[in-house]
Coordinates of C-alpha atoms in Angstrom, one line a residue:
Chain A
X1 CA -26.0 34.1 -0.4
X2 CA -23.8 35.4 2.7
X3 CA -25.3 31.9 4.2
X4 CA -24.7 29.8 2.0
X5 CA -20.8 30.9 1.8
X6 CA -20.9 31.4 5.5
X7 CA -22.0 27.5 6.0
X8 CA -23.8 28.3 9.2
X9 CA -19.5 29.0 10.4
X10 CA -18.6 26.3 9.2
X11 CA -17.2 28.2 6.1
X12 CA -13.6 27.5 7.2
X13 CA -13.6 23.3 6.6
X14 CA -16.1 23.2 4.2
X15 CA -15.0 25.5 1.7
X16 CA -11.3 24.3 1.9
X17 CA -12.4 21.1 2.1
X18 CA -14.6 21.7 -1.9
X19 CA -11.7 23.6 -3.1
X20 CA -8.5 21.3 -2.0
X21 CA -10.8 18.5 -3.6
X22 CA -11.8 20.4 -7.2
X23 CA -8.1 21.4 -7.4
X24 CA -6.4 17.7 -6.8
X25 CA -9.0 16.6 -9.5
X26 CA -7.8 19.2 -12.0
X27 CA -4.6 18.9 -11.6
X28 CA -4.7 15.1 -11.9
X29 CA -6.5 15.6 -15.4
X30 CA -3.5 18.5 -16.1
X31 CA -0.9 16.4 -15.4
X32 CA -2.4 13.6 -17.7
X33 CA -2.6 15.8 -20.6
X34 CA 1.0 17.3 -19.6
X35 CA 1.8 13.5 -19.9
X36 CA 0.5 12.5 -23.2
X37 CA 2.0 15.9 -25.0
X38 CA 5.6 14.8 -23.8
X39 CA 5.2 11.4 -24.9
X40 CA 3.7 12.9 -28.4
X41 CA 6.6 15.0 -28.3
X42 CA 9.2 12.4 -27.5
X43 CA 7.8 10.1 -30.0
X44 CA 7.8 12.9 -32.8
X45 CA 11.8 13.5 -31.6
X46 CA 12.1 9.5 -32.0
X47 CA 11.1 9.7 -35.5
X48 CA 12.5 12.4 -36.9
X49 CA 15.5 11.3 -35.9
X50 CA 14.9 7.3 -37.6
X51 CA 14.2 9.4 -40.4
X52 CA 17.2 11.4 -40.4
X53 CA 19.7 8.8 -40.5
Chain B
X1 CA -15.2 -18.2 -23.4
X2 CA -13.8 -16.2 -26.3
X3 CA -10.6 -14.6 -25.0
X4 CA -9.5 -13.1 -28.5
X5 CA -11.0 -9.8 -27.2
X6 CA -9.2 -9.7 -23.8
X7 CA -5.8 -10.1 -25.9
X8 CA -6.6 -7.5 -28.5
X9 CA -7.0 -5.4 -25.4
X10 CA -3.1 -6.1 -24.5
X11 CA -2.3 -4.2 -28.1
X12 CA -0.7 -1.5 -27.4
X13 CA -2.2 0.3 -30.6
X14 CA -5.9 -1.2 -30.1
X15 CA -5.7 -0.2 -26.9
X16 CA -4.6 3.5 -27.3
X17 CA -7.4 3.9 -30.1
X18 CA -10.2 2.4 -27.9
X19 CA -9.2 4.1 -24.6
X20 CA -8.7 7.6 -26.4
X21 CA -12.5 7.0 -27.5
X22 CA -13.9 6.1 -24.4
X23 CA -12.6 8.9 -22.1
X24 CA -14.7 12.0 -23.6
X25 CA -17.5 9.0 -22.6
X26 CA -16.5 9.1 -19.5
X27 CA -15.3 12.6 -19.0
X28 CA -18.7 14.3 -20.1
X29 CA -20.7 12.2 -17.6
X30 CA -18.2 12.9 -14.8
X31 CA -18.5 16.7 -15.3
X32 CA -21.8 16.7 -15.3
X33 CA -22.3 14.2 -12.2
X34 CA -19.8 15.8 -10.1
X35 CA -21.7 19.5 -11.1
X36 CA -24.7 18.0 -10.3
X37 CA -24.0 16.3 -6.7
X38 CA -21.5 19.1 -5.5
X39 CA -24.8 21.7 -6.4
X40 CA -27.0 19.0 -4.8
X41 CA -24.8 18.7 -2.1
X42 CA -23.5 22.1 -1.3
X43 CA -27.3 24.2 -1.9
X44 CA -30.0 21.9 -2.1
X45 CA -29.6 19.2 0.6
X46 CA -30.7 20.6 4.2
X47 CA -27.9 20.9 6.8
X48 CA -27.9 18.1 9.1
X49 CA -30.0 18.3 12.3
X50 CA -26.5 17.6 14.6
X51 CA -23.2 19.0 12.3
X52 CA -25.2 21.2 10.1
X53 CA -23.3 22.6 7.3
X54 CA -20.1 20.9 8.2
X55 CA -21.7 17.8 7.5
X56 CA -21.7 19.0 3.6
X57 CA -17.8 17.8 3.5
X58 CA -19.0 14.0 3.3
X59 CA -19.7 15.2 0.0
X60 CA -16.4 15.1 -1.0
X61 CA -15.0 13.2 2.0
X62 CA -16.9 10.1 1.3
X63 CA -16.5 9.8 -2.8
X64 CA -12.6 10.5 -2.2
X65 CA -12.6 7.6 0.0
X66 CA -14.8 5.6 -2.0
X67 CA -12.7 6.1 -5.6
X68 CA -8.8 5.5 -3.1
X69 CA -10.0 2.4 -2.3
X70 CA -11.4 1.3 -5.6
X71 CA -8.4 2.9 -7.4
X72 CA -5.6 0.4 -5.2
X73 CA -8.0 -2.7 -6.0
X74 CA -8.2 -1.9 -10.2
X75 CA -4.7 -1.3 -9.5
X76 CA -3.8 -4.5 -8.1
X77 CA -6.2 -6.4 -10.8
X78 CA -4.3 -4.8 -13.1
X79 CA -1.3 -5.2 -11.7
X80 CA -2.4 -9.0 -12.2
X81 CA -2.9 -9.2 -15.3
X82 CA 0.3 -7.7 -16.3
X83 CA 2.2 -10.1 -14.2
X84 CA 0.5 -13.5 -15.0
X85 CA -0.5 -12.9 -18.9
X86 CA 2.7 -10.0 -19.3
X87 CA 0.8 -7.4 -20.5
X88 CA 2.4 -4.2 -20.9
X89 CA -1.0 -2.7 -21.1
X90 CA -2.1 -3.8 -18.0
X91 CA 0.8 -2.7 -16.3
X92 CA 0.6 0.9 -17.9
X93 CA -3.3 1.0 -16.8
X94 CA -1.6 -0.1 -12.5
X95 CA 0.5 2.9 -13.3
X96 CA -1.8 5.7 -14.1
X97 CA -4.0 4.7 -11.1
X98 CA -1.5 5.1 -8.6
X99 CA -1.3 8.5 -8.7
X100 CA -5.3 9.3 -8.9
X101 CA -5.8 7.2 -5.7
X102 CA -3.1 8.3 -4.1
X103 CA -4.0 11.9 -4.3
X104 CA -8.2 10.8 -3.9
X105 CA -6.6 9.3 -0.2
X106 CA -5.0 12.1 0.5
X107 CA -7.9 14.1 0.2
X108 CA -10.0 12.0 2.3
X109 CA -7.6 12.4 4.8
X110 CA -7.7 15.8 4.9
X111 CA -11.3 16.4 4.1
X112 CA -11.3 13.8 7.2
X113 CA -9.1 16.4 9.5
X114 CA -11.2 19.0 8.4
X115 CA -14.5 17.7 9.9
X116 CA -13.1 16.4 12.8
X117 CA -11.4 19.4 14.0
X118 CA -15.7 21.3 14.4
X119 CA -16.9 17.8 15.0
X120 CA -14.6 16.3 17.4
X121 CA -12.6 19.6 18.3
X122 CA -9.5 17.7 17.3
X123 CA -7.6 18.0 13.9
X124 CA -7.0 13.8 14.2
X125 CA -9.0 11.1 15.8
X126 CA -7.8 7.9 15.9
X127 CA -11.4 6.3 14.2
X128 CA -10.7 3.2 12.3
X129 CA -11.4 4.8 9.1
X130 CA -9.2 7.3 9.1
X131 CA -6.0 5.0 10.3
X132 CA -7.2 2.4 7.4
X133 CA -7.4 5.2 4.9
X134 CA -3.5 6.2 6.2
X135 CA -2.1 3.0 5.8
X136 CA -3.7 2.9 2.2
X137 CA -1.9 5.8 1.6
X138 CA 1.2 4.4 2.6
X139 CA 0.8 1.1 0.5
X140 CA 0.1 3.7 -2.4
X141 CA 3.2 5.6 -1.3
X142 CA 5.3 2.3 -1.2
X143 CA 4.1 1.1 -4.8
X144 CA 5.2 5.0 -5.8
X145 CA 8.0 4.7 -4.2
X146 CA 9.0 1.3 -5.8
X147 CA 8.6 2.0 -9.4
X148 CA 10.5 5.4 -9.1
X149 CA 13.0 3.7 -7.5
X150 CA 13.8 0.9 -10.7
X151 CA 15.1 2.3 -13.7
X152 CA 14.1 -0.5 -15.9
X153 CA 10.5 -0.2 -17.0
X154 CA 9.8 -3.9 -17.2
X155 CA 11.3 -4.5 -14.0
X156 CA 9.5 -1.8 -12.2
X157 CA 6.1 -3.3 -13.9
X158 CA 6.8 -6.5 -12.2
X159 CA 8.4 -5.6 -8.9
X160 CA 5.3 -3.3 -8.1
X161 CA 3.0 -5.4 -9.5
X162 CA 3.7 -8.1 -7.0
X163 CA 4.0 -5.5 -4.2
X164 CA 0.4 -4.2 -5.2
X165 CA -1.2 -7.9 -4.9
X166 CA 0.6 -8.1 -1.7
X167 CA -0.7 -4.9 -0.9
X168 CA -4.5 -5.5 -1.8
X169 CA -4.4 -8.9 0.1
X170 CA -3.1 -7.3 3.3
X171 CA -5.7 -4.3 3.1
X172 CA -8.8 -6.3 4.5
X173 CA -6.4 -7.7 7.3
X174 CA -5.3 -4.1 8.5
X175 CA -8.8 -2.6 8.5
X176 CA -9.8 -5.9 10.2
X177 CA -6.9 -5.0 12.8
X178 CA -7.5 -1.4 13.4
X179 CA -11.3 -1.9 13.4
X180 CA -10.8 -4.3 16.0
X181 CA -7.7 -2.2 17.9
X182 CA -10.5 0.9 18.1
X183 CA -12.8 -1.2 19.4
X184 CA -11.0 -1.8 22.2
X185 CA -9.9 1.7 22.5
X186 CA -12.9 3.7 21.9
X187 CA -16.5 3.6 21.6
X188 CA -18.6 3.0 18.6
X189 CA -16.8 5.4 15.5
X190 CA -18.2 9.1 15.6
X191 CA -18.2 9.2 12.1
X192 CA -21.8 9.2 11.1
X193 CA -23.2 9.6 7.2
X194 CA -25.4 12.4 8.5
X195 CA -27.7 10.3 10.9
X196 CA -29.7 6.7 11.2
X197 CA -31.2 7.4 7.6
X198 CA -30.7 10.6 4.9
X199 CA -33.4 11.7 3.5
X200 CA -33.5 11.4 -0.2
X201 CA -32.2 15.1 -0.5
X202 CA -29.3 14.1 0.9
X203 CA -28.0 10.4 -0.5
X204 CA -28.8 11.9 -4.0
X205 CA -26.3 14.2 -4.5
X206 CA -24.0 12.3 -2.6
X207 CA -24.5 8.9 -5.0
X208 CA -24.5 11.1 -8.0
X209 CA -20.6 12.1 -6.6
X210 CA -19.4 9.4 -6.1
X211 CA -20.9 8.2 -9.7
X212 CA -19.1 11.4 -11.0
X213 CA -15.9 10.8 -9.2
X214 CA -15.9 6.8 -10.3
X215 CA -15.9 8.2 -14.0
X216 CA -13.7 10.4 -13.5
X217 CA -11.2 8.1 -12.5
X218 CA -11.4 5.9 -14.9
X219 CA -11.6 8.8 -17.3
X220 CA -8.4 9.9 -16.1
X221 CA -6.8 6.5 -15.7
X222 CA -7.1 5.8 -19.2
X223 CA -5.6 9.2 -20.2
X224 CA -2.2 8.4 -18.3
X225 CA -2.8 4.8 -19.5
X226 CA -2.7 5.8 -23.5
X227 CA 0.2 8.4 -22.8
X228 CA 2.3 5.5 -21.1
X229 CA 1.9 3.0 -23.7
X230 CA 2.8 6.1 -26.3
X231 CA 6.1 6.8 -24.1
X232 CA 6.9 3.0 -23.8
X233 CA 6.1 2.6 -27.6
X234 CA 7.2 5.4 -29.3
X235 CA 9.7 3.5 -31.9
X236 CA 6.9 1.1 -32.9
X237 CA 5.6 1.2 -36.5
X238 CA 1.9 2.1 -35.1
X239 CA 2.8 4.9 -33.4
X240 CA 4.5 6.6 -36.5
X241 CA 1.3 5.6 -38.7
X242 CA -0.9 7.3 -36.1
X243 CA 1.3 10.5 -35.5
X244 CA 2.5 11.2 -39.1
X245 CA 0.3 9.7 -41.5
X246 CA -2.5 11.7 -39.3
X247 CA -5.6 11.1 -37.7
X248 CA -4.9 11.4 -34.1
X249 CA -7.4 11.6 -31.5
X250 CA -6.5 14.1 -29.2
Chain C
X1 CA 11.7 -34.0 -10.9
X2 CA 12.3 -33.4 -7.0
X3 CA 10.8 -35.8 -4.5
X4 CA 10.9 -34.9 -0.7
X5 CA 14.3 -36.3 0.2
X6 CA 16.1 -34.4 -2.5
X7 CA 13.9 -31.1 -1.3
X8 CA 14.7 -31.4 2.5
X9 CA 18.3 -32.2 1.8
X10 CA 18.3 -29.1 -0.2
X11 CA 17.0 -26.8 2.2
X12 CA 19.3 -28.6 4.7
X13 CA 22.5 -27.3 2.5
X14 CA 20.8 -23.7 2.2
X15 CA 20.1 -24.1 6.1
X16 CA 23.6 -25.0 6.9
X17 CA 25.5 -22.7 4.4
X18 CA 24.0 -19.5 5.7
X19 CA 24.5 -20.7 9.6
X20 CA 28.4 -21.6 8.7
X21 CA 28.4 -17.8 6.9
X22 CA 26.7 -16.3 9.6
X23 CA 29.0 -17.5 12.5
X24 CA 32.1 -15.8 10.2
X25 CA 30.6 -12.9 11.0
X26 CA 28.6 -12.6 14.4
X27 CA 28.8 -8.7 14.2
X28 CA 26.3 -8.6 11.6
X29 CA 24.0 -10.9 13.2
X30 CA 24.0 -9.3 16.5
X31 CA 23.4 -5.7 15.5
X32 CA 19.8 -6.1 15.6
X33 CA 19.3 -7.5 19.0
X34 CA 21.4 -4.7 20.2
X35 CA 19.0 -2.2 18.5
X36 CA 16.0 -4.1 19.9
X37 CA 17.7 -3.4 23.3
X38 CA 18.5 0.5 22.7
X39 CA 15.5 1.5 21.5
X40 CA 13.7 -0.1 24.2
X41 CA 16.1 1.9 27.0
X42 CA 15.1 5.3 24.6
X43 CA 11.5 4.9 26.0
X44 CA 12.1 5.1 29.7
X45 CA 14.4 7.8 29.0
X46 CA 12.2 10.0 27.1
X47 CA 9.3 9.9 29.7
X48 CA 10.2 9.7 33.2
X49 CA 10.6 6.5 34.4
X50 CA 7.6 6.5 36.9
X51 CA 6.7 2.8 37.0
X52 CA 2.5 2.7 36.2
X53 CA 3.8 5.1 33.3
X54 CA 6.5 2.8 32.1
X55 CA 4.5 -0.5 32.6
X56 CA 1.8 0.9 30.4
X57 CA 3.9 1.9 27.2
X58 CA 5.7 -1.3 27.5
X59 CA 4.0 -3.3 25.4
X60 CA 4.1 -0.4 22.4
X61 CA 7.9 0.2 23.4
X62 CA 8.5 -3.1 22.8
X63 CA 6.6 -4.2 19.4
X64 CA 8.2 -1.6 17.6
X65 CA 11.2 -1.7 19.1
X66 CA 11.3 -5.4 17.6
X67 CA 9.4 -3.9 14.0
X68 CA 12.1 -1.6 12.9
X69 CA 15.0 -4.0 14.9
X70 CA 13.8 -6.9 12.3
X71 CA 13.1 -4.2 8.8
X72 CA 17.1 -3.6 9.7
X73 CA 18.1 -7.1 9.9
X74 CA 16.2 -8.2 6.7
X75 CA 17.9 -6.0 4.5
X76 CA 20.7 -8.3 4.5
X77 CA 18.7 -11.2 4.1
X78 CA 19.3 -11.7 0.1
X79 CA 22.2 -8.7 0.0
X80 CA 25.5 -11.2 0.0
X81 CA 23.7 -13.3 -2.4
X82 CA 22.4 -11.6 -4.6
X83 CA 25.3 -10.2 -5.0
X84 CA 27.2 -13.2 -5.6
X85 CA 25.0 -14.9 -7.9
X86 CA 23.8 -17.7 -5.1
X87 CA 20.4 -16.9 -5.5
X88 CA 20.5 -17.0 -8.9
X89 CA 21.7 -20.3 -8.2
X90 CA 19.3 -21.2 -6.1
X91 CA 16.7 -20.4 -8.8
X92 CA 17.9 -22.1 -11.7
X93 CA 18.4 -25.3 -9.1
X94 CA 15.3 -27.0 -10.5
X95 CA 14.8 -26.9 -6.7
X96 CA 11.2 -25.1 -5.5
X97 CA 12.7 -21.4 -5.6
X98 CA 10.0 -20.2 -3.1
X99 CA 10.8 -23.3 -0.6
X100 CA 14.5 -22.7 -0.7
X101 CA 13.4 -19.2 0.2
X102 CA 11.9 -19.9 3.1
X103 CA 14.3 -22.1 4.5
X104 CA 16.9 -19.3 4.0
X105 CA 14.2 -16.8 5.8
X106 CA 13.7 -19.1 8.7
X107 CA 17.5 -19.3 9.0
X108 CA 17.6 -15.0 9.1
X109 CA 14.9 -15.3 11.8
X110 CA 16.7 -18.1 13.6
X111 CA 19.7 -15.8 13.9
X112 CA 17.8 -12.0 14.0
X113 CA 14.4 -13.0 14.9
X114 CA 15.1 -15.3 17.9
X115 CA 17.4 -13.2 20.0
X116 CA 14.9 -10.8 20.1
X117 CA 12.2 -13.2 21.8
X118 CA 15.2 -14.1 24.2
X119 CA 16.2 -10.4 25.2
X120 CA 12.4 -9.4 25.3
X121 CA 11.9 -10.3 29.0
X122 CA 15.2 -8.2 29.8
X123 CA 13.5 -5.3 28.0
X124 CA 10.3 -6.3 29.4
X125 CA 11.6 -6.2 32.9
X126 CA 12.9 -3.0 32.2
X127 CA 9.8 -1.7 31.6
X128 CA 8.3 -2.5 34.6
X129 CA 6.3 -6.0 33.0
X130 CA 5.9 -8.3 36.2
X131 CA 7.7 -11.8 35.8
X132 CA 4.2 -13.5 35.4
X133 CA 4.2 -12.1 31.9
X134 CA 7.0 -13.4 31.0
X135 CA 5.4 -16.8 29.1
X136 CA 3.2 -14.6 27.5
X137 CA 5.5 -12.1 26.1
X138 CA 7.6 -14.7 25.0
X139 CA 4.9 -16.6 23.2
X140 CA 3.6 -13.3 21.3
X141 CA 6.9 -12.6 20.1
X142 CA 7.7 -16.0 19.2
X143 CA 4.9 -15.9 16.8
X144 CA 5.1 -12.3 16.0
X145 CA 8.9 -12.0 14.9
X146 CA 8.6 -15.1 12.8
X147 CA 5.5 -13.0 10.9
X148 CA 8.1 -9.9 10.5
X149 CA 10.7 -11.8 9.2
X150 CA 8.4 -13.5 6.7
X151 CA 7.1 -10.2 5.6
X152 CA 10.2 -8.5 5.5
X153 CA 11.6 -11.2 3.2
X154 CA 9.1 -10.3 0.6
X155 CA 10.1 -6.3 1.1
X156 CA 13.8 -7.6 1.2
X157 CA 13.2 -9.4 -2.3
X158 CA 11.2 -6.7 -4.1
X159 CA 14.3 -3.9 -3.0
X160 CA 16.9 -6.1 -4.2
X161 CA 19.5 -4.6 -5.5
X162 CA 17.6 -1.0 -5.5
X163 CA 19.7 2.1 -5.0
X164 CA 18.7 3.2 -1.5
X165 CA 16.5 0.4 -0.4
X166 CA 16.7 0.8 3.3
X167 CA 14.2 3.2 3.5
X168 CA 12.0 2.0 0.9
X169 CA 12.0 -1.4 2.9
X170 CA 10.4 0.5 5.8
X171 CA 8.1 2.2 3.7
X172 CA 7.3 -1.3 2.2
X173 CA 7.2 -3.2 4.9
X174 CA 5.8 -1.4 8.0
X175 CA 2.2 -1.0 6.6
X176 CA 2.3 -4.7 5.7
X177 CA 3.3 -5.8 9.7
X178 CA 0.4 -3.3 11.4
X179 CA -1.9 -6.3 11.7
X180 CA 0.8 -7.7 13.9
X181 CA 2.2 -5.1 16.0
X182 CA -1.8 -4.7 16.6
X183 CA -2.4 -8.2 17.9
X184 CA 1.3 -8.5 19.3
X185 CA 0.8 -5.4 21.4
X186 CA -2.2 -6.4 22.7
X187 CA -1.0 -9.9 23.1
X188 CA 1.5 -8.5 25.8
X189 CA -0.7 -5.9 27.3
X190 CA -2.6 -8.3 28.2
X191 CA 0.2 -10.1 29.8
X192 CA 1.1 -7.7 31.8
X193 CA -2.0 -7.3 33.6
X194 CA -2.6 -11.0 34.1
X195 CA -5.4 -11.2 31.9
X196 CA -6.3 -14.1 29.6
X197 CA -4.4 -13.4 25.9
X198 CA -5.6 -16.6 24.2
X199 CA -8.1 -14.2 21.2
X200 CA -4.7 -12.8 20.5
X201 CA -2.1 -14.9 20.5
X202 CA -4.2 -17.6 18.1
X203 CA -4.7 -14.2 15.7
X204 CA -0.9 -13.9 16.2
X205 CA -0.8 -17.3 15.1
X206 CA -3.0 -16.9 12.4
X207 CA -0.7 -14.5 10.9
X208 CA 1.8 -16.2 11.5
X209 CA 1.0 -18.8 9.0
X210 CA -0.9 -16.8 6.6
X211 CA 3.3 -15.5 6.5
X212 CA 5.1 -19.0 6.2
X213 CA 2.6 -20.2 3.4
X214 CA 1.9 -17.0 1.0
X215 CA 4.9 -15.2 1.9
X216 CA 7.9 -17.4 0.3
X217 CA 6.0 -17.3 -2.8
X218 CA 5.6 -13.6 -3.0
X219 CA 9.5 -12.9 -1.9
X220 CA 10.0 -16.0 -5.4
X221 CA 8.4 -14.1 -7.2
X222 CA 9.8 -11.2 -6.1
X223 CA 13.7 -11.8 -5.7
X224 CA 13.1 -13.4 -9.5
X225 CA 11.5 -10.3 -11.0
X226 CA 15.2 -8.5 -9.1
X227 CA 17.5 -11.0 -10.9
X228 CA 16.5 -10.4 -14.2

């Protein structure tokens, strides 16, 4: 196990190099998601006030 | 050929409800794919007889690469379409790529720094690869760039959109260009895929990421595509009927 | 309907319209030769001006010298008139939009583009380039300024009118001229040392009209996408 995380010292590239990666691809899929709620939001706002007046 | 299907596609509301049905199709896959190649990749496939464990970053590096290329070329067909049959579908689908392939280049850049600096002991090499993928990132940057910079929404669409087919017809030319300018200044690239052939152990997992990475883009894409045409829509008639009157898929 | 005589005749009035402008106002039109010479006096001063040392970052000090000296002239390529509705005119002439274009590009080039090629040997000589390059330097940047302007017309067209377009130009524009400060660099080093340059200037070339044929219609398209 101490291998495998050690990456023969290589540890220092690889491991940044996984986790920068995994953490641009969640944050892409957050950010879409963050996306759609404001535009359900702002369409929600949008009608509510057609409906008001 | 019939083209009713390709215009039913430019529907804002078809498209939403077919797009917001094919991502979990997508998404699922892509999980699984990238979980499988990054296990693949990271534990199962041997080091490699020269680089030995660094070598395990072309299993990001090289699907990153592969999905900022492919993202600027969907973007520019997109971009296309938008422009020549006015779709504002089309155009929303350019925009949500941008941002996926601009951050995918970005990380094979620096996945890219990151083997260089144990493989070549420098943090940048001047390989052709790298300097195309750079440039790519500054056409991506440009396009970015562009649409913040016009307020109107249909003017951005069509201002970037001809800046992206400008852009994807000038990519081949500066590879071309700084695949010949390294030529001259270097030897043959250092950048190996692991040696004159990989063993089956280790083109598996990497195939299976860059499968997982391709549906993750799209799978991605299509989520900032639905929540653009919702934003740009969101007096329409269809959009009411699907938020009020209730069955919305998430 | 527009047949060739009413089409050259056109271009002919665009042509001569700008030139009449232009000379009301040389200041404008020389600015950019005078950057093109600055920048290439920063380089010597920034290294020491050992000769072998200077003669071998000529050709870079030179190419980009003349890359950012033309992104600076083009952004007033469409500014004035855009402004004041000629190129609005020019569209809605009946008149091919993207030919009138490039007749007004040429013009820019004409006035920005062409002083560089005549102040390059100066700069080149200052650099330590032996007078036996001269042809050759001249030649490359011939070719290689008439590519930037061409290119930077498009950038020019898509910024139109933007809130801070200057540096979005650059940011446009310089990835899309790499292919020629590549060959146009190269072009000249090999100049300078005497050696044949015939590959590159014919890929100079190359790009050169790749520019004049697919670049007016992108900056059309463009500069009509801006008008709207």
């Amino acid at each position: 196990m101490i291998e495998f995380l050690a990456m023969s010292g290589y540890a220092a590239y690889v491991w940044p190099s996984v986790a920068l990666t995994l953490a641009l691809m969640w944050a892409n899929v957050m950010w879409a998601k963050q996306l759609a709620r404001e535009a359900k939001a702002e369409a929600l706002r949008r009608i509510a006030s057609q409906d008001a007046t | 050929m019939n083209w009713v299907w390709f215009h039913r596609f430019g529907s804002p509301p078809y498209f939403y409800s077919v797009a917001g049905r094919i991502v979990p199709w997508l998404a699922w896959p892509a999980t699984l794919l990238i979980i499988a190649g990054l296990y693949g990749g990271l534990v199962l496939a041997p080091p490699d007889y020269q680089q030995s464990d660094a070598a395990r970053i072309m299993y990001v590096h090289v699907p990153a690469a592969y999905v900022g290329l492919m993202a600027y070329v969907v973007m520019a067909l997109a971009a296309a379409i938008g422009l020549v049959w006015r779709l504002k579908v089309s155009h929303a689908v350019a925009a949500g790529c941008a941002p996926i392939g601009a951050s995918f280049t970005a990380v094979c850049l620096v996945t890219g720094m990151l083997w260089g600096q144990p493989m070549w002991g420098t943090w940048w090499a001047w390989d052709p690869r790298l300097v195309s993928m750079l440039v790519l990132l500054f056409f991506y940057l440009g396009y970015l760039g562009l649409r913040g910079a016009i307020d109107d929404t249909a003017r951005a669409d069509r201002a970037s959109a001809v800046l992206a087919v400008v852009g994807v017809v000038n990519v081949p030319i500066v590879h071309y260009s700084v695949v010949w300018w390294n030529s001259l200044h270097q030897g043959p690239s250092l950048l190996r895929k692991g040696g004159p052939a990989m063993p089956a152990s280790m083109w598996v997992p990497l195939v299976l990421m860059i499968f997982g990475c391709t549906f993750y883009f799209y799978a991605v894409m299509l989520m900032r595509a639905r929540a653009e045409v919702m934003r740009r829509e969101r007096g329409g008639q269809w959009v009411r009927d699907l938020l009020i009157k209730g069955g919305e898929n998430p | 309907m527009t047949d060739s005589a009413t089409a050259w005749s056109a271009a002919a009035l665009v042509v001569q319209r700008d030139l009449r402008l232009a000379f009301r106002r040389p200041g404008e039109w020389l600015q950019p030769v005078a950057f093109f010479l600055i920048v290439t006096l920063l380089f010597p001063l920034a290294l020491d001006p050992e000769p072998a040392r200077l003669r071998a970052l000529a050709p870079a000090a030179l190419w980009v010298a003349a890359l950012l000296a033309s992104v600076l002239a083009v952004e007033f390529l469409f500014r004035e008139d855009g402004r004041d509705g000629t190129l609005e005119q020019y569209a809605l002439s009946g008149q091919s939009f993207a030919w009138l274009l490039l007749a007004k590009t040429l013009t820019h080039w004409l006035l920005t583009g062409l002083p560089l090629v005549v102040a390059a040997p100066l700069a080149a000589l200052s650099l330590g380039a032996p007078a036996t390059a001269m042809p050759g330097i001249l030649a490359a940047l011939l070719l290689g300024s008439l590519s930037l302007s061409l290119l930077g017309a498009v950038g020019a067209g898509l910024t139109l009118g933007v809130r801070r377009g200057g540096a979005l130009l650059s940011l446009i524009v310089l990835p899309l001229a790499i292919p020629t400060l590549v060959f146009g660099a190269r072009a000249t080093d090999l100049a300078i040392r005497a050696e044949p340059m015939d590959g590159s200037l014919y890929l100079l070339a190359a790009l050169a009209v790749l520019a004049l044929t697919l670049a007016p219609l992108a900056a059309a398209a463009a500069v009509r996408i801006s008008l709207e």
